[in-house]
Tab-separated table of C-alpha atoms in Angstrom:
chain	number	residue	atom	x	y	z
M	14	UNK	CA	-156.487	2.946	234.031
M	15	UNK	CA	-155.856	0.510	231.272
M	16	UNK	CA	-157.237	3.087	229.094
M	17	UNK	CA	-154.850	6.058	230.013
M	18	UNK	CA	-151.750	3.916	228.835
M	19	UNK	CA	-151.493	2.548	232.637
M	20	UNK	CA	-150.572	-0.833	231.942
M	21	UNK	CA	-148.822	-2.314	234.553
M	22	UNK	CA	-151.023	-1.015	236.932
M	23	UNK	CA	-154.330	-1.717	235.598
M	24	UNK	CA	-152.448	-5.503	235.619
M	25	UNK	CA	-152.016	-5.077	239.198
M	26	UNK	CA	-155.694	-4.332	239.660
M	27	UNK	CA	-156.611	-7.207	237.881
M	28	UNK	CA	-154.525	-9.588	239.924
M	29	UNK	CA	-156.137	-8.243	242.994
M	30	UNK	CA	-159.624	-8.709	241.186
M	31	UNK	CA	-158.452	-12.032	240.381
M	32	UNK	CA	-157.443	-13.027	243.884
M	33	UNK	CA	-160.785	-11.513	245.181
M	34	UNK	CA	-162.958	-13.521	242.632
M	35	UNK	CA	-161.391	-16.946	243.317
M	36	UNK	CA	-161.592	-17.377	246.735
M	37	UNK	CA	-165.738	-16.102	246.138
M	38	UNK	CA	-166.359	-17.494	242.965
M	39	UNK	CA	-164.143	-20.517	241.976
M	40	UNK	CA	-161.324	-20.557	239.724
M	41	UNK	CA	-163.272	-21.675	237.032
M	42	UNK	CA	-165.929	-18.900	237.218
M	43	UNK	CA	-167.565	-16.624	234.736
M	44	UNK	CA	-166.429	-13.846	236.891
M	45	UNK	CA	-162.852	-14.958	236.785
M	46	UNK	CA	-163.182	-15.234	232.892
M	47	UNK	CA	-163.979	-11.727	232.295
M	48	UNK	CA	-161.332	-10.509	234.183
M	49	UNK	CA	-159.030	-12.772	232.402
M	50	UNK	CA	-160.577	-11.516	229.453
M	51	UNK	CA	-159.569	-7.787	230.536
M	52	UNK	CA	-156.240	-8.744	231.120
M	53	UNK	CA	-155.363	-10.265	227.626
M	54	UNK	CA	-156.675	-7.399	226.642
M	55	UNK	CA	-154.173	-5.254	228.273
M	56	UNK	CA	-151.555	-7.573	227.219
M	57	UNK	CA	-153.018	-6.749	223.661
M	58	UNK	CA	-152.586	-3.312	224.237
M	59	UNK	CA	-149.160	-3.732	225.641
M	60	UNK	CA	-148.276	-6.183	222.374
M	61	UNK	CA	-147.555	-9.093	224.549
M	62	UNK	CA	-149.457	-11.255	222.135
M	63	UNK	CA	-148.345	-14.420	223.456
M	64	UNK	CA	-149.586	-13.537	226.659
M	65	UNK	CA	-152.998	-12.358	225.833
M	66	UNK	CA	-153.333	-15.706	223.464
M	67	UNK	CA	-152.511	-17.849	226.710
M	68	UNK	CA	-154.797	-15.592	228.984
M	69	UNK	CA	-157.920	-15.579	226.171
M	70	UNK	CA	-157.254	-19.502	225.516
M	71	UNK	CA	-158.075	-19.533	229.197
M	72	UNK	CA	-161.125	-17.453	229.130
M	73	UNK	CA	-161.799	-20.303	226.710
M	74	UNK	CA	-161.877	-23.032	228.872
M	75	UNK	CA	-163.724	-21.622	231.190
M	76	UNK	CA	-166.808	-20.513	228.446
M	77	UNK	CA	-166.623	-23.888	226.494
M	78	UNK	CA	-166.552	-25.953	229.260
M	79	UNK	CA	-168.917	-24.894	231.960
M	80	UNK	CA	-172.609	-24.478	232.765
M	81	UNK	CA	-173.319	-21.298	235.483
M	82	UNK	CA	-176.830	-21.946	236.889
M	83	UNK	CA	-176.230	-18.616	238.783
M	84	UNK	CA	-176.090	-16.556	236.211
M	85	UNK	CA	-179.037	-18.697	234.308
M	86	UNK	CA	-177.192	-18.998	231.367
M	87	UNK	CA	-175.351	-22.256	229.780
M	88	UNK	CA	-172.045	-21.466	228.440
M	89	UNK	CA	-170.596	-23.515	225.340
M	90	UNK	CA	-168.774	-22.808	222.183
M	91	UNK	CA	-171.541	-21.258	221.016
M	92	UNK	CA	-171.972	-18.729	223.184
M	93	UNK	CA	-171.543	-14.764	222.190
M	94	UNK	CA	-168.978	-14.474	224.685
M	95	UNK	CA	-166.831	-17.552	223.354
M	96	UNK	CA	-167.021	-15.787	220.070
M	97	UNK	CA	-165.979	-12.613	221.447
M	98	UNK	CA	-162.668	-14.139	223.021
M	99	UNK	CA	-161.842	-15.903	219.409
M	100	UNK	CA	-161.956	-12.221	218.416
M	101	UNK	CA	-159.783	-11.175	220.631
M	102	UNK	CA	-157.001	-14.388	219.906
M	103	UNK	CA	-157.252	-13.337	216.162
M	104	UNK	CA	-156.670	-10.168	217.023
M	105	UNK	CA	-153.293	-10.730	217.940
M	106	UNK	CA	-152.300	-13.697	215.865
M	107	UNK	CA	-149.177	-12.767	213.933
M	108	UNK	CA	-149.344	-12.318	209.836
């Protein structure tokens, strides 16, 4: 959707996502990160940088801060998707 210039809607998806994930998974979830990670994306896309720098810095807190034994995997600053969301901030930084 997001891909076909669909915005708004694909927004509206990821709300519902969101809504889905945090009553399953916790608010501060991995799964709840990615999707916050699609929708700064969309926000890139849509050049609302300041909102996909306030939706990535919380993808952020979630991947620095948190340690998912259910996915096996210890999250940190470190970690390749913590890098990947700095890419996306600097992405949309202004000059």
């Amino acid at each position: 959707m997001d891909e076909q210039g669909k915005h708004e809607e694909a927004l509206g998806y990821y709300t519902k996502a969101m809504v889905i994930k945090e009553k399953e998974y916790g608010r501060e979830s991995v799964e709840v990160a990615t999707t916050f990670y699609n929708m700064g994306a969309v926000y890139t896309r849509q050049d609302e940088y300041d909102k996909a720098i306030d939706t990535y810095n919380r993808v952020l807190v979630i991947y620095e801060e948190k340690i998912y034994p259910l996915w096996e995997e210890q999250f940190g600053p470190d970690h390749w998707k913590t890098a990947r969301t700095h890419m996306g901030i600097a992405l949309v930084l202004p000059p």
